[in-house]
Amino acid sequence: MTQSQQADADQLAFQQYRTLLFSVAYRILGTAADAEDVVQDAWLKWSAADRSQVADPKSYLTRIVSNLAMEMLRSTRHQRETYVGPWLPEPILTGPDTADGVVAADSVSMALLVVLETLSPLERAVFVLKEVFAFSYGEIAEAVERSEPAVRQAAHRAREHVQARRPRFATDRTRQHDVAERFFAAATGGDINTLMELLSPDVTLWTDGGGKVRQALKPVIGLETVARWFAALGSTTYQGIEPGQMRAELTSINGGPGLVFRGPDRVIATMTFDFDAEGRISAIHNVANPDKLQAVTDGTRHELA
């Protein structure tokens, strides 16, 4: 095989697993930009490696990405802890394949990614590899360079932590989409009565402006408070944009129904929803920090199943 043919084969092997690598990195990091950087760094390491010693490219590449993502997560912890207001993950547009897979969709939801922020980097990586991608404990131990007993212990801690903070409900996906559509219509029409029907009694609104745009610095909690917040949406200037200049579309964000708000020249915010056992909206995640809207602005849809 010529050098050019080998390079083509290496590129093909990497591209075969690129979706998997981004999917792992994004779930560990919660940011699309950092996940893309990690995948690019993995490509550089893959290009420089002696591939004659690589028996399983998938495991090899997953190990590189997992360790790069954990290292990056450790380096950004202080930045996230001192963030202005709530820190929310960077939203991404997802395709229908993600929405159709309940496990895949839940594993990339804003609500779960927020819970994963409270895990250690090791626990987060182990949880993602085990619960989302069904790697064996032996494979994970090799990927994160820990002993298998240590990995089992980390997986147990992570699973208990997530289950305690993220109850799972088998809410019908079609109903979720319908509720999101009705919410959008009620909010833009100032229909507070319909909003109160759609929201859970203890609904919580999380807003992330990152100190770049004006947002609530603490969660907004409670049915009436959140309903009134959104009832004013259709008549209030937002980030200097008049309601008549703003348009919104319902689309798939992080595996579920979401809203993208656009001004005349930019994306100004995204909104995603979490639902309770009755199918009502229990949490709303509103990302308005312009630094976190590039992936949505680019329009790229990610298949993360």
Tab-separated table of C-alpha atoms in Angstrom, residues 163-265:
chain	number	residue	atom	x	y	z
A	163	GLN	CA	-31.304	8.636	39.202
A	164	ALA	CA	-31.792	10.722	42.351
A	165	ARG	CA	-31.774	14.000	40.421
A	166	ARG	CA	-33.219	12.956	37.073
A	167	PRO	CA	-36.347	10.757	37.349
A	168	ARG	CA	-37.213	9.262	33.972
A	169	PHE	CA	-40.761	9.381	32.649
A	170	ALA	CA	-42.032	7.578	29.579
A	171	THR	CA	-43.664	10.685	28.126
A	172	ASP	CA	-45.001	10.262	24.602
A	173	ARG	CA	-42.721	12.070	22.135
A	174	THR	CA	-45.653	13.226	20.005
A	175	ARG	CA	-47.303	14.717	23.075
A	176	GLN	CA	-44.090	16.527	24.003
A	177	HIS	CA	-44.004	18.118	20.547
A	178	ASP	CA	-47.672	19.090	20.842
A	179	VAL	CA	-47.151	20.666	24.278
A	180	ALA	CA	-44.131	22.612	22.980
A	181	GLU	CA	-46.183	23.922	20.037
A	182	ARG	CA	-49.045	24.966	22.305
A	183	PHE	CA	-46.577	26.611	24.705
A	184	PHE	CA	-45.054	28.610	21.863
A	185	ALA	CA	-48.467	29.764	20.638
A	186	ALA	CA	-49.593	30.708	24.154
A	187	ALA	CA	-46.361	32.569	24.959
A	188	THR	CA	-46.335	34.602	21.752
A	189	GLY	CA	-50.043	35.295	22.148
A	190	GLY	CA	-49.806	36.270	25.810
A	191	ASP	CA	-52.286	33.511	26.764
A	192	ILE	CA	-51.479	33.076	30.443
A	193	ASN	CA	-54.357	30.635	31.057
A	194	THR	CA	-53.072	28.144	28.502
A	195	LEU	CA	-49.540	28.584	29.816
A	196	MET	CA	-50.688	27.644	33.304
A	197	GLU	CA	-52.348	24.519	31.902
A	198	LEU	CA	-49.140	23.435	30.180
A	199	LEU	CA	-46.711	24.117	33.041
A	200	SER	CA	-46.053	21.869	36.018
A	201	PRO	CA	-46.870	23.447	39.442
A	202	ASP	CA	-43.181	23.501	40.397
A	203	VAL	CA	-41.851	24.405	36.948
A	204	THR	CA	-38.381	25.967	36.900
A	205	LEU	CA	-36.978	28.334	34.295
A	206	TRP	CA	-33.175	28.399	33.889
A	207	THR	CA	-31.687	31.259	31.873
A	208	ASP	CA	-28.063	31.461	30.712
A	209	GLY	CA	-26.801	34.831	29.528
A	210	GLY	CA	-23.261	34.309	30.776
A	211	GLY	CA	-23.018	37.973	31.731
A	212	LYS	CA	-23.100	38.827	28.004
A	213	VAL	CA	-26.841	39.545	27.784
A	214	ARG	CA	-29.327	40.347	30.506
A	215	GLN	CA	-30.953	37.241	31.991
A	216	ALA	CA	-32.223	36.074	35.376
A	217	LEU	CA	-29.199	35.239	37.536
A	218	LYS	CA	-31.176	32.712	39.575
A	219	PRO	CA	-33.727	30.082	38.537
A	220	VAL	CA	-37.290	31.370	38.187
A	221	ILE	CA	-39.514	28.940	40.097
A	222	GLY	CA	-43.250	28.374	40.275
A	223	LEU	CA	-46.224	28.083	37.954
A	224	GLU	CA	-47.579	31.625	38.132
A	225	THR	CA	-44.198	33.358	38.081
A	226	VAL	CA	-42.969	31.422	35.042
A	227	ALA	CA	-46.319	31.772	33.238
A	228	ARG	CA	-46.285	35.555	33.673
A	229	TRP	CA	-42.661	35.678	32.513
A	230	PHE	CA	-43.603	34.082	29.198
A	231	ALA	CA	-46.953	35.807	28.817
A	232	ALA	CA	-44.986	39.049	28.472
A	233	LEU	CA	-42.798	37.570	25.722
A	234	GLY	CA	-44.939	38.755	22.826
A	235	SER	CA	-45.028	42.369	23.972
A	236	THR	CA	-41.537	42.962	25.386
A	237	THR	CA	-38.357	44.144	23.671
A	238	TYR	CA	-35.684	41.463	24.036
A	239	GLN	CA	-31.980	42.217	23.630
A	240	GLY	CA	-32.946	45.426	21.827
A	241	ILE	CA	-35.176	43.587	19.357
A	242	GLU	CA	-38.838	44.525	19.069
A	243	PRO	CA	-41.369	41.650	19.169
A	244	GLY	CA	-42.335	42.333	15.557
A	245	GLN	CA	-38.710	41.865	14.456
A	246	MET	CA	-38.322	38.556	16.234
A	247	ARG	CA	-39.196	35.222	14.743
A	248	ALA	CA	-39.101	31.776	16.274
A	249	GLU	CA	-39.216	28.256	14.959
A	250	LEU	CA	-39.984	24.948	16.624
A	251	THR	CA	-37.264	22.424	15.873
A	252	SER	CA	-35.333	19.520	17.388
A	253	ILE	CA	-32.740	20.657	19.935
A	254	ASN	CA	-30.798	18.189	22.069
A	255	GLY	CA	-33.063	15.321	21.116
A	256	GLY	CA	-36.378	16.988	21.934
A	257	PRO	CA	-38.679	19.812	20.862
A	258	GLY	CA	-37.097	23.233	21.204
A	259	LEU	CA	-37.416	26.812	20.059
A	260	VAL	CA	-34.867	28.927	18.195
A	261	PHE	CA	-35.423	32.694	18.476
A	262	ARG	CA	-33.906	34.873	15.761
A	263	GLY	CA	-33.548	38.606	15.317
A	264	PRO	CA	-32.984	40.330	11.977
A	265	ASP	CA	-29.315	39.361	11.874
